[in-house]
Amino acid sequence: MGKIAFIFPGQGAQYVGMGKELAESYPASAGVFDEANEALGFDIRKMIFESDDETLKITENTQPAIVTASIACLKPLLEAGIRPDYTAGLSLGEYAAHVLAGTFSFADAVRLVRKRGKYMQEAVPVGQGTMAAILGLSREDVVEVCDKAKVHGIVEPANFNCPGQITIAGETAAVNEAMKLATEKGAKRAMLLAVSAPFHCSMLKPAGEMLRVELDKVNINPMSIPVVTNVTGDVVASENDVKELLVKQVSSSVLWEDCVQTLVKQGVDTFVEIGPGKVLSGFIKKIDRNLKALNVEDKASLAQTLEALKG
């Protein structure tokens, strides 16, 4: 086996009850929910386990909920003595990666992402911005489509997830125009996403600047595990770069495909997606079907992953 990377999901992966099974079986996982409650000053465990999809979909709830569930799912792996060679996360997931790497504390992370969610939601009035998925076009084609649609307003590539799956974000009229142009260019599908704001585009720059104020209150430590960042698609060179990268990340394209390619170049052949869902595992397989993609979100997936990693 080559090297292992632990990767963490982003917004959209959430579901009611995520992490509950592991919290009931592993005291360390249960402790993560206790720590989150204390850090946030409200019962996020109850929200995650007992609320509803609509409550969890509110961005300032979603972000701390996913990070909490992800770190709870991480604990049994660490207790089993498994540590990765690298770590990364999709957008929000990068915060969980930094918690694993020891860059900042879990308590600081959940407080940061609650604010991050609030600032991202408030940066653009509802209805003024949106996002769309473009399937079946190359990067170059999507960039060209966005450039042409800019006469109607802001529209930019937001997520380079895997070959043929790219999202765009911006002002509603410009995104609609880009979808039309993408279809004319031969996209298999161009569809609006059910999101509350145009994430990862320049319209979110004010949110990044508000987040900077919160990041300045947080202690940043040297990373014990190398972290690959969405903004550059490369390994973070120094802890001194972390705050600026997390500020930029709010309004920059998520270069997820680049992150995975960087990890592969570093010798990673096994990816363990930790937290709700298997979205990233799907992207990994589309980037390179020879890579091994495992996940940990409940007792069954944990058992399968531990078995696979022993092999």
PDB file of C-alpha atoms in Angstrom:
ATOM      1  CA  MET A   1       0.000   0.000   0.000  1.00  0.00           C
ATOM      2  CA  GLY A   2       1.178   3.513  -0.805  1.00  0.00           C
ATOM      3  CA  LYS A   3       0.450   6.567   1.304  1.00  0.00           C
ATOM      4  CA  ILE A   4      -2.901   7.402   2.888  1.00  0.00           C
ATOM      5  CA  ALA A   5      -4.816  10.696   2.831  1.00  0.00           C
ATOM      6  CA  PHE A   6      -7.728  11.500   5.131  1.00  0.00           C
ATOM      7  CA  ILE A   7     -10.204  13.775   3.340  1.00  0.00           C
ATOM      8  CA  PHE A   8     -13.211  15.629   4.716  1.00  0.00           C
ATOM      9  CA  PRO A   9     -16.520  16.562   3.012  1.00  0.00           C
ATOM     10  CA  GLY A  10     -17.973  20.010   2.467  1.00  0.00           C
ATOM     11  CA  GLN A  11     -21.362  21.633   2.662  1.00  0.00           C
ATOM     12  CA  GLY A  12     -24.207  19.598   1.152  1.00  0.00           C
ATOM     13  CA  ALA A  13     -23.078  16.286   2.686  1.00  0.00           C
ATOM     14  CA  GLN A  14     -25.079  16.825   5.886  1.00  0.00           C
ATOM     15  CA  TYR A  15     -27.954  14.636   7.043  1.00  0.00           C
ATOM     16  CA  VAL A  16     -29.905  14.280  10.279  1.00  0.00           C
ATOM     17  CA  GLY A  17     -28.235  11.729  12.561  1.00  0.00           C
ATOM     18  CA  MET A  18     -24.744  11.934  11.040  1.00  0.00           C
ATOM     19  CA  GLY A  19     -22.142  10.623  13.480  1.00  0.00           C
ATOM     20  CA  LYS A  20     -24.769   9.304  15.917  1.00  0.00           C
ATOM     21  CA  GLU A  21     -23.916   5.610  15.607  1.00  0.00           C
ATOM     22  CA  LEU A  22     -20.235   6.193  16.315  1.00  0.00           C
ATOM     23  CA  ALA A  23     -21.019   8.596  19.184  1.00  0.00           C
ATOM     24  CA  GLU A  24     -23.099   5.836  20.792  1.00  0.00           C
ATOM     25  CA  SER A  25     -20.255   3.321  20.484  1.00  0.00           C
ATOM     26  CA  TYR A  26     -17.102   5.380  21.030  1.00  0.00           C
ATOM     27  CA  PRO A  27     -16.697   7.685  24.047  1.00  0.00           C
ATOM     28  CA  ALA A  28     -14.100   9.750  22.147  1.00  0.00           C
ATOM     29  CA  SER A  29     -16.652  10.406  19.388  1.00  0.00           C
ATOM     30  CA  ALA A  30     -19.339  11.310  21.945  1.00  0.00           C
ATOM     31  CA  GLY A  31     -16.851  13.694  23.546  1.00  0.00           C
ATOM     32  CA  VAL A  32     -16.554  15.641  20.292  1.00  0.00           C
ATOM     33  CA  PHE A  33     -20.258  16.527  20.461  1.00  0.00           C
ATOM     34  CA  ASP A  34     -19.847  17.613  24.101  1.00  0.00           C
ATOM     35  CA  GLU A  35     -16.910  19.821  23.144  1.00  0.00           C
ATOM     36  CA  ALA A  36     -18.893  21.348  20.264  1.00  0.00           C
ATOM     37  CA  ASN A  37     -21.827  22.131  22.556  1.00  0.00           C
ATOM     38  CA  GLU A  38     -19.494  23.883  24.977  1.00  0.00           C
ATOM     39  CA  ALA A  39     -17.620  25.818  22.274  1.00  0.00           C
ATOM     40  CA  LEU A  40     -20.800  27.018  20.548  1.00  0.00           C
ATOM     41  CA  GLY A  41     -22.956  27.611  23.622  1.00  0.00           C
ATOM     42  CA  PHE A  42     -25.931  25.612  22.343  1.00  0.00           C
ATOM     43  CA  ASP A  43     -26.894  21.958  21.888  1.00  0.00           C
ATOM     44  CA  ILE A  44     -25.574  21.165  18.404  1.00  0.00           C
ATOM     45  CA  ARG A  45     -25.711  17.444  19.240  1.00  0.00           C
ATOM     46  CA  LYS A  46     -29.482  17.706  19.518  1.00  0.00           C
ATOM     47  CA  MET A  47     -29.632  19.699  16.269  1.00  0.00           C
ATOM     48  CA  ILE A  48     -27.580  17.093  14.393  1.00  0.00           C
ATOM     49  CA  PHE A  49     -29.356  14.043  15.831  1.00  0.00           C
ATOM     50  CA  GLU A  50     -32.952  15.242  16.214  1.00  0.00           C
ATOM     51  CA  SER A  51     -33.717  18.295  14.050  1.00  0.00           C
ATOM     52  CA  ASP A  52     -34.744  18.269  10.371  1.00  0.00           C
ATOM     53  CA  ASP A  53     -33.185  18.807   6.953  1.00  0.00           C
ATOM     54  CA  GLU A  54     -34.337  22.433   6.777  1.00  0.00           C
ATOM     55  CA  THR A  55     -32.627  23.329  10.068  1.00  0.00           C
ATOM     56  CA  LEU A  56     -29.409  21.598   9.038  1.00  0.00           C
ATOM     57  CA  LYS A  57     -29.495  23.335   5.629  1.00  0.00           C
ATOM     58  CA  ILE A  58     -29.109  26.796   7.204  1.00  0.00           C
ATOM     59  CA  THR A  59     -25.486  27.576   6.370  1.00  0.00           C
ATOM     60  CA  GLU A  60     -24.441  28.758   9.821  1.00  0.00           C
ATOM     61  CA  ASN A  61     -25.810  25.466  11.212  1.00  0.00           C
ATOM     62  CA  THR A  62     -24.529  23.250   8.402  1.00  0.00           C
ATOM     63  CA  GLN A  63     -20.902  24.236   8.704  1.00  0.00           C
ATOM     64  CA  PRO A  64     -20.281  23.531  12.416  1.00  0.00           C
ATOM     65  CA  ALA A  65     -22.541  20.454  12.198  1.00  0.00           C
ATOM     66  CA  ILE A  66     -20.480  18.842   9.421  1.00  0.00           C
ATOM     67  CA  VAL A  67     -17.139  19.662  11.065  1.00  0.00           C
ATOM     68  CA  THR A  68     -18.403  18.227  14.374  1.00  0.00           C
ATOM     69  CA  ALA A  69     -19.686  15.021  12.772  1.00  0.00           C
ATOM     70  CA  SER A  70     -16.482  14.650  10.735  1.00  0.00           C
ATOM     71  CA  ILE A  71     -14.183  14.929  13.757  1.00  0.00           C
ATOM     72  CA  ALA A  72     -16.435  12.508  15.678  1.00  0.00           C
ATOM     73  CA  CYS A  73     -16.041  10.006  12.806  1.00  0.00           C
ATOM     74  CA  LEU A  74     -12.271  10.573  12.812  1.00  0.00           C
ATOM     75  CA  LYS A  75     -11.756   9.557  16.453  1.00  0.00           C
ATOM     76  CA  PRO A  76     -12.146   5.744  16.089  1.00  0.00           C
ATOM     77  CA  LEU A  77      -9.549   5.706  13.289  1.00  0.00           C
ATOM     78  CA  LEU A  78      -7.048   7.591  15.422  1.00  0.00           C
ATOM     79  CA  GLU A  79      -7.821   5.287  18.369  1.00  0.00           C
ATOM     80  CA  ALA A  80      -7.042   2.320  16.090  1.00  0.00           C
ATOM     81  CA  GLY A  81      -3.609   3.842  15.537  1.00  0.00           C
ATOM     82  CA  ILE A  82      -4.208   4.889  11.928  1.00  0.00           C
ATOM     83  CA  ARG A  83      -2.715   8.219  10.950  1.00  0.00           C
ATOM     84  CA  PRO A  84      -2.617   9.576   7.422  1.00  0.00           C
ATOM     85  CA  ASP A  85       0.405  10.845   5.505  1.00  0.00           C
ATOM     86  CA  TYR A  86      -1.613  13.808   4.174  1.00  0.00           C
ATOM     87  CA  THR A  87      -4.975  15.461   4.728  1.00  0.00           C
ATOM     88  CA  ALA A  88      -7.339  17.726   2.773  1.00  0.00           C
ATOM     89  CA  GLY A  89     -10.978  18.753   2.693  1.00  0.00           C
ATOM     90  CA  LEU A  90     -13.474  20.129   0.212  1.00  0.00           C
ATOM     91  CA  SER A  91     -14.088  23.797   1.088  1.00  0.00           C
ATOM     92  CA  LEU A  92     -15.543  23.579   4.624  1.00  0.00           C
ATOM     93  CA  GLY A  93     -13.801  20.205   4.999  1.00  0.00           C
ATOM     94  CA  GLU A  94     -10.439  21.965   5.005  1.00  0.00           C
ATOM     95  CA  TYR A  95     -11.210  23.103   8.567  1.00  0.00           C
ATOM     96  CA  ALA A  96     -11.581  19.488   9.719  1.00  0.00           C
ATOM     97  CA  ALA A  97      -8.286  18.713   7.948  1.00  0.00           C
ATOM     98  CA  HIS A  98      -6.597  21.489   9.926  1.00  0.00           C
ATOM     99  CA  VAL A  99      -8.066  20.159  13.189  1.00  0.00           C
ATOM    100  CA  LEU A 100      -6.551  16.746  12.368  1.00  0.00           C
ATOM    101  CA  ALA A 101      -3.221  18.408  11.552  1.00  0.00           C
ATOM    102  CA  GLY A 102      -3.295  20.334  14.844  1.00  0.00           C
ATOM    103  CA  THR A 103      -3.214  23.704  13.075  1.00  0.00           C
ATOM    104  CA  PHE A 104      -5.935  24.967  15.401  1.00  0.00           C
ATOM    105  CA  SER A 105      -8.163  23.438  18.048  1.00  0.00           C
ATOM    106  CA  PHE A 106     -11.495  21.773  17.332  1.00  0.00           C
ATOM    107  CA  ALA A 107     -13.245  24.339  19.565  1.00  0.00           C
ATOM    108  CA  ASP A 108     -11.753  27.201  17.527  1.00  0.00           C
ATOM    109  CA  ALA A 109     -12.705  25.427  14.283  1.00  0.00           C
ATOM    110  CA  VAL A 110     -16.409  25.041  15.108  1.00  0.00           C
ATOM    111  CA  ARG A 111     -16.637  28.636  16.291  1.00  0.00           C
ATOM    112  CA  LEU A 112     -14.891  29.825  13.119  1.00  0.00           C
ATOM    113  CA  VAL A 113     -17.092  27.869  10.724  1.00  0.00           C
ATOM    114  CA  ARG A 114     -20.295  28.984  12.436  1.00  0.00           C
ATOM    115  CA  LYS A 115     -19.204  32.580  11.771  1.00  0.00           C
ATOM    116  CA  ARG A 116     -17.976  31.610   8.290  1.00  0.00           C
ATOM    117  CA  GLY A 117     -21.401  30.188   7.460  1.00  0.00           C
ATOM    118  CA  LYS A 118     -23.154  33.301   8.739  1.00  0.00           C
ATOM    119  CA  TYR A 119     -20.870  35.675   6.808  1.00  0.00           C
ATOM    120  CA  MET A 120     -21.138  33.638   3.586  1.00  0.00           C
ATOM    121  CA  GLN A 121     -24.928  33.593   3.858  1.00  0.00           C
ATOM    122  CA  GLU A 122     -25.180  37.331   4.542  1.00  0.00           C
ATOM    123  CA  ALA A 123     -22.662  38.475   1.895  1.00  0.00           C
ATOM    124  CA  VAL A 124     -25.194  38.325  -0.945  1.00  0.00           C
ATOM    125  CA  PRO A 125     -28.929  39.084  -0.542  1.00  0.00           C
ATOM    126  CA  VAL A 126     -31.108  36.027  -1.261  1.00  0.00           C
ATOM    127  CA  GLY A 127     -32.035  35.808  -4.933  1.00  0.00           C
ATOM    128  CA  GLN A 128     -29.163  37.933  -6.234  1.00  0.00           C
ATOM    129  CA  GLY A 129     -26.745  35.056  -6.635  1.00  0.00           C
ATOM    130  CA  THR A 130     -26.848  31.361  -7.429  1.00  0.00           C
ATOM    131  CA  MET A 131     -24.758  28.364  -8.482  1.00  0.00           C
ATOM    132  CA  ALA A 132     -25.019  25.778 -11.243  1.00  0.00           C
ATOM    133  CA  ALA A 133     -23.383  22.454 -12.072  1.00  0.00           C
ATOM    134  CA  ILE A 134     -21.938  22.045 -15.563  1.00  0.00           C
ATOM    135  CA  LEU A 135     -21.472  18.398 -16.534  1.00  0.00           C
ATOM    136  CA  GLY A 136     -19.451  17.128 -19.462  1.00  0.00           C
ATOM    137  CA  LEU A 137     -17.362  20.172 -20.383  1.00  0.00           C
ATOM    138  CA  SER A 138     -13.609  20.699 -19.972  1.00  0.00           C
ATOM    139  CA  ARG A 139     -12.155  23.294 -17.610  1.00  0.00           C
ATOM    140  CA  GLU A 140     -11.147  25.457 -20.542  1.00  0.00           C
ATOM    141  CA  ASP A 141     -14.680  25.385 -21.966  1.00  0.00           C
ATOM    142  CA  VAL A 142     -16.252  26.325 -18.611  1.00  0.00           C
ATOM    143  CA  VAL A 143     -13.809  29.221 -18.147  1.00  0.00           C
ATOM    144  CA  GLU A 144     -14.612  30.425 -21.688  1.00  0.00           C
ATOM    145  CA  VAL A 145     -18.378  30.160 -21.087  1.00  0.00           C
ATOM    146  CA  CYS A 146     -18.065  32.217 -17.877  1.00  0.00           C
ATOM    147  CA  ASP A 147     -15.969  34.857 -19.643  1.00  0.00           C
ATOM    148  CA  LYS A 148     -18.606  35.224 -22.369  1.00  0.00           C
ATOM    149  CA  ALA A 149     -21.492  35.381 -19.878  1.00  0.00           C
ATOM    150  CA  LYS A 150     -19.812  38.165 -17.860  1.00  0.00           C
ATOM    151  CA  VAL A 151     -21.624  40.807 -19.917  1.00  0.00           C
ATOM    152  CA  HIS A 152     -24.650  39.858 -17.765  1.00  0.00           C
ATOM    153  CA  GLY A 153     -22.787  40.196 -14.456  1.00  0.00           C
ATOM    154  CA  ILE A 154     -20.421  38.209 -12.249  1.00  0.00           C
ATOM    155  CA  VAL A 155     -20.057  34.498 -13.058  1.00  0.00           C
ATOM    156  CA  GLU A 156     -16.998  32.389 -12.252  1.00  0.00           C
ATOM    157  CA  PRO A 157     -15.950  28.749 -11.934  1.00  0.00           C
ATOM    158  CA  ALA A 158     -16.525  27.774  -8.284  1.00  0.00           C
ATOM    159  CA  ASN A 159     -15.585  24.085  -7.910  1.00  0.00           C
ATOM    160  CA  PHE A 160     -13.357  21.963 -10.120  1.00  0.00           C
ATOM    161  CA  ASN A 161     -14.539  18.697  -8.563  1.00  0.00           C
ATOM    162  CA  CYS A 162     -13.425  16.077 -11.073  1.00  0.00           C
ATOM    163  CA  PRO A 163     -13.190  15.750 -14.870  1.00  0.00           C
ATOM    164  CA  GLY A 164     -16.508  16.787 -16.412  1.00  0.00           C
ATOM    165  CA  GLN A 165     -18.036  18.076 -13.171  1.00  0.00           C
ATOM    166  CA  ILE A 166     -17.542  21.773 -12.509  1.00  0.00           C
ATOM    167  CA  THR A 167     -19.757  24.239 -10.683  1.00  0.00           C
ATOM    168  CA  ILE A 168     -20.096  27.939 -11.428  1.00  0.00           C
ATOM    169  CA  ALA A 169     -21.307  30.773  -9.202  1.00  0.00           C
ATOM    170  CA  GLY A 170     -22.275  34.410  -9.533  1.00  0.00           C
ATOM    171  CA  GLU A 171     -25.146  36.784 -10.191  1.00  0.00           C
ATOM    172  CA  THR A 172     -28.323  34.957 -11.196  1.00  0.00           C
ATOM    173  CA  ALA A 173     -28.682  36.444 -14.708  1.00  0.00           C
ATOM    174  CA  ALA A 174     -25.047  35.735 -15.566  1.00  0.00           C
ATOM    175  CA  VAL A 175     -25.214  32.165 -14.251  1.00  0.00           C
ATOM    176  CA  ASN A 176     -28.348  31.539 -16.345  1.00  0.00           C
ATOM    177  CA  GLU A 177     -26.560  32.880 -19.435  1.00  0.00           C
ATOM    178  CA  ALA A 178     -23.508  30.705 -18.727  1.00  0.00           C
ATOM    179  CA  MET A 179     -25.765  27.639 -18.429  1.00  0.00           C
ATOM    180  CA  LYS A 180     -27.300  28.437 -21.812  1.00  0.00           C
ATOM    181  CA  LEU A 181     -23.850  28.881 -23.405  1.00  0.00           C
ATOM    182  CA  ALA A 182     -22.603  25.667 -21.783  1.00  0.00           C
ATOM    183  CA  THR A 183     -25.521  23.723 -23.238  1.00  0.00           C
ATOM    184  CA  GLU A 184     -24.806  25.190 -26.683  1.00  0.00           C
ATOM    185  CA  LYS A 185     -21.167  24.148 -26.276  1.00  0.00           C
ATOM    186  CA  GLY A 186     -22.215  20.528 -25.697  1.00  0.00           C
ATOM    187  CA  ALA A 187     -22.545  20.168 -21.925  1.00  0.00           C
ATOM    188  CA  LYS A 188     -24.378  16.981 -20.946  1.00  0.00           C
ATOM    189  CA  ARG A 189     -26.254  18.937 -18.285  1.00  0.00           C
ATOM    190  CA  ALA A 190     -26.340  22.453 -16.903  1.00  0.00           C
ATOM    191  CA  MET A 191     -28.500  22.699 -13.796  1.00  0.00           C
ATOM    192  CA  LEU A 192     -29.084  25.164 -11.016  1.00  0.00           C
ATOM    193  CA  LEU A 193     -28.054  23.995  -7.537  1.00  0.00           C
ATOM    194  CA  ALA A 194     -30.275  24.287  -4.462  1.00  0.00           C
ATOM    195  CA  VAL A 195     -27.945  26.647  -2.599  1.00  0.00           C
ATOM    196  CA  SER A 196     -28.618  29.783  -0.616  1.00  0.00           C
ATOM    197  CA  ALA A 197     -25.678  31.849  -1.898  1.00  0.00           C
ATOM    198  CA  PRO A 198     -23.095  31.961  -4.737  1.00  0.00           C
ATOM    199  CA  PHE A 199     -20.237  30.283  -2.849  1.00  0.00           C
ATOM    200  CA  HIS A 200     -16.614  30.454  -3.999  1.00  0.00           C
ATOM    201  CA  CYS A 201     -16.860  33.478  -6.253  1.00  0.00           C
ATOM    202  CA  SER A 202     -15.755  37.109  -5.916  1.00  0.00           C
ATOM    203  CA  MET A 203     -19.194  38.140  -4.577  1.00  0.00           C
ATOM    204  CA  LEU A 204     -18.139  36.441  -1.311  1.00  0.00           C
ATOM    205  CA  LYS A 205     -15.017  38.605  -0.775  1.00  0.00           C
ATOM    206  CA  PRO A 206     -16.710  40.676   1.988  1.00  0.00           C
ATOM    207  CA  ALA A 207     -17.396  37.418   3.868  1.00  0.00           C
ATOM    208  CA  GLY A 208     -13.708  36.518   3.622  1.00  0.00           C
ATOM    209  CA  GLU A 209     -12.696  39.863   5.095  1.00  0.00           C
ATOM    210  CA  MET A 210     -15.115  39.414   8.012  1.00  0.00           C
ATOM    211  CA  LEU A 211     -13.712  35.931   8.555  1.00  0.00           C
ATOM    212  CA  ARG A 212     -10.194  37.420   8.657  1.00  0.00           C
ATOM    213  CA  VAL A 213     -11.151  39.312  11.841  1.00  0.00           C
ATOM    214  CA  GLU A 214     -12.199  36.013  13.490  1.00  0.00           C
ATOM    215  CA  LEU A 215      -9.106  34.148  12.247  1.00  0.00           C
ATOM    216  CA  ASP A 216      -6.904  36.820  13.801  1.00  0.00           C
ATOM    217  CA  LYS A 217      -8.230  35.776  17.228  1.00  0.00           C
ATOM    218  CA  VAL A 218      -7.137  32.149  16.736  1.00  0.00           C
ATOM    219  CA  ASN A 219      -3.773  30.550  17.547  1.00  0.00           C
ATOM    220  CA  ILE A 220      -2.214  28.795  14.568  1.00  0.00           C
ATOM    221  CA  ASN A 221       0.214  25.930  15.263  1.00  0.00           C
ATOM    222  CA  PRO A 222       2.680  24.097  12.990  1.00  0.00           C
ATOM    223  CA  MET A 223       0.904  21.356  11.031  1.00  0.00           C
ATOM    224  CA  SER A 224       1.755  17.831  12.221  1.00  0.00           C
ATOM    225  CA  ILE A 225       0.357  16.378   8.964  1.00  0.00           C
ATOM    226  CA  PRO A 226       0.741  18.166   5.601  1.00  0.00           C
ATOM    227  CA  VAL A 227      -2.509  19.839   4.500  1.00  0.00           C
ATOM    228  CA  VAL A 228      -3.384  20.329   0.821  1.00  0.00           C
ATOM    229  CA  THR A 229      -5.396  23.507   0.239  1.00  0.00           C
ATOM    230  CA  ASN A 230      -8.281  24.189  -2.153  1.00  0.00           C
ATOM    231  CA  VAL A 231      -6.996  27.638  -3.116  1.00  0.00           C
ATOM    232  CA  THR A 232      -3.766  26.450  -4.785  1.00  0.00           C
ATOM    233  CA  GLY A 233      -4.343  22.700  -5.041  1.00  0.00           C
ATOM    234  CA  ASP A 234      -0.966  22.270  -3.340  1.00  0.00           C
ATOM    235  CA  VAL A 235       0.509  21.507   0.079  1.00  0.00           C
ATOM    236  CA  VAL A 236       0.346  24.458   2.500  1.00  0.00           C
ATOM    237  CA  ALA A 237       3.990  25.547   2.792  1.00  0.00           C
ATOM    238  CA  SER A 238       3.852  26.988   6.309  1.00  0.00           C
ATOM    239  CA  GLU A 239       1.432  27.665   9.155  1.00  0.00           C
ATOM    240  CA  ASN A 240       2.063  31.352   8.397  1.00  0.00           C
ATOM    241  CA  ASP A 241       0.055  30.918   5.168  1.00  0.00           C
ATOM    242  CA  VAL A 242      -2.996  29.272   6.748  1.00  0.00           C
ATOM    243  CA  LYS A 243      -5.050  32.350   7.689  1.00  0.00           C
ATOM    244  CA  GLU A 244      -4.622  34.058   4.315  1.00  0.00           C
ATOM    245  CA  LEU A 245      -5.512  30.838   2.460  1.00  0.00           C
ATOM    246  CA  LEU A 246      -8.677  30.382   4.533  1.00  0.00           C
ATOM    247  CA  VAL A 247      -9.684  34.006   3.847  1.00  0.00           C
ATOM    248  CA  LYS A 248      -9.122  33.541   0.099  1.00  0.00           C
ATOM    249  CA  GLN A 249     -10.864  30.160   0.105  1.00  0.00           C
ATOM    250  CA  VAL A 250     -14.271  31.792   0.720  1.00  0.00           C
ATOM    251  CA  SER A 251     -14.217  33.620  -2.638  1.00  0.00           C
ATOM    252  CA  SER A 252     -11.780  31.463  -4.676  1.00  0.00           C
ATOM    253  CA  SER A 253     -12.419  28.437  -6.869  1.00  0.00           C
ATOM    254  CA  VAL A 254     -12.136  25.093  -5.053  1.00  0.00           C
ATOM    255  CA  LEU A 255      -9.415  23.209  -6.938  1.00  0.00           C
ATOM    256  CA  TRP A 256     -10.393  19.776  -5.656  1.00  0.00           C
ATOM    257  CA  GLU A 257      -9.217  17.836  -8.699  1.00  0.00           C
ATOM    258  CA  ASP A 258      -5.824  19.568  -8.361  1.00  0.00           C
ATOM    259  CA  CYS A 259      -5.692  18.658  -4.643  1.00  0.00           C
ATOM    260  CA  VAL A 260      -6.200  14.989  -5.483  1.00  0.00           C
ATOM    261  CA  GLN A 261      -3.609  15.071  -8.279  1.00  0.00           C
ATOM    262  CA  THR A 262      -1.104  16.679  -5.882  1.00  0.00           C
ATOM    263  CA  LEU A 263      -1.722  13.916  -3.336  1.00  0.00           C
ATOM    264  CA  VAL A 264      -1.265  11.238  -5.997  1.00  0.00           C
ATOM    265  CA  LYS A 265       2.069  12.842  -7.008  1.00  0.00           C
ATOM    266  CA  GLN A 266       3.102  12.612  -3.338  1.00  0.00           C
ATOM    267  CA  GLY A 267       2.495   8.854  -3.436  1.00  0.00           C
ATOM    268  CA  VAL A 268      -1.043   8.673  -2.038  1.00  0.00           C
ATOM    269  CA  ASP A 269      -3.080   5.786  -3.430  1.00  0.00           C
ATOM    270  CA  THR A 270      -5.637   5.358  -0.620  1.00  0.00           C
ATOM    271  CA  PHE A 271      -8.163   8.052   0.302  1.00  0.00           C
ATOM    272  CA  VAL A 272     -10.354   7.785   3.397  1.00  0.00           C
ATOM    273  CA  GLU A 273     -13.364  10.108   3.344  1.00  0.00           C
ATOM    274  CA  ILE A 274     -14.285  10.891   6.941  1.00  0.00           C
ATOM    275  CA  GLY A 275     -17.689  12.321   7.806  1.00  0.00           C
ATOM    276  CA  PRO A 276     -21.133  12.334   6.190  1.00  0.00           C
ATOM    277  CA  GLY A 277     -21.650  10.911   2.719  1.00  0.00           C
ATOM    278  CA  LYS A 278     -19.451   9.557  -0.055  1.00  0.00           C
ATOM    279  CA  VAL A 279     -19.371  12.495  -2.474  1.00  0.00           C
ATOM    280  CA  LEU A 280     -15.577  12.841  -2.373  1.00  0.00           C
ATOM    281  CA  SER A 281     -15.108   9.098  -2.870  1.00  0.00           C
ATOM    282  CA  GLY A 282     -17.115   9.447  -6.080  1.00  0.00           C
ATOM    283  CA  PHE A 283     -14.895  12.319  -7.250  1.00  0.00           C
ATOM    284  CA  ILE A 284     -11.743  10.303  -6.449  1.00  0.00           C
ATOM    285  CA  LYS A 285     -12.920   7.425  -8.631  1.00  0.00           C
ATOM    286  CA  LYS A 286     -13.716   9.808 -11.495  1.00  0.00           C
ATOM    287  CA  ILE A 287     -10.274  11.416 -11.234  1.00  0.00           C
ATOM    288  CA  ASP A 288      -8.454   8.065 -11.243  1.00  0.00           C
ATOM    289  CA  ARG A 289     -10.304   4.742 -11.013  1.00  0.00           C
ATOM    290  CA  ASN A 290      -7.108   2.985  -9.831  1.00  0.00           C
ATOM    291  CA  LEU A 291      -7.173   4.897  -6.540  1.00  0.00           C
ATOM    292  CA  LYS A 292      -8.670   3.268  -3.456  1.00  0.00           C
ATOM    293  CA  ALA A 293     -11.530   5.277  -1.891  1.00  0.00           C
ATOM    294  CA  LEU A 294     -12.807   4.287   1.555  1.00  0.00           C
ATOM    295  CA  ASN A 295     -15.137   6.117   3.926  1.00  0.00           C
ATOM    296  CA  VAL A 296     -16.043   6.324   7.603  1.00  0.00           C
ATOM    297  CA  GLU A 297     -19.463   7.622   8.647  1.00  0.00           C
ATOM    298  CA  ASP A 298     -20.987   4.797  10.729  1.00  0.00           C
ATOM    299  CA  LYS A 299     -20.059   1.466  12.322  1.00  0.00           C
ATOM    300  CA  ALA A 300     -20.348  -0.561   9.111  1.00  0.00           C
ATOM    301  CA  SER A 301     -18.163   1.767   7.028  1.00  0.00           C
ATOM    302  CA  LEU A 302     -15.651   2.042   9.901  1.00  0.00           C
ATOM    303  CA  ALA A 303     -15.351  -1.757  10.095  1.00  0.00           C
ATOM    304  CA  GLN A 304     -14.887  -2.043   6.317  1.00  0.00           C
ATOM    305  CA  THR A 305     -12.247   0.696   6.298  1.00  0.00           C
ATOM    306  CA  LEU A 306     -10.293  -0.743   9.243  1.00  0.00           C
ATOM    307  CA  GLU A 307     -10.322  -4.143   7.496  1.00  0.00           C
ATOM    308  CA  ALA A 308      -9.135  -2.624   4.193  1.00  0.00           C
ATOM    309  CA  LEU A 309      -6.354  -0.644   5.873  1.00  0.00           C
ATOM    310  CA  LYS A 310      -5.051  -3.723   7.682  1.00  0.00           C
ATOM    311  CA  GLY A 311      -4.701  -5.542   4.385  1.00  0.00           C
TER     312      GLY A 311
END
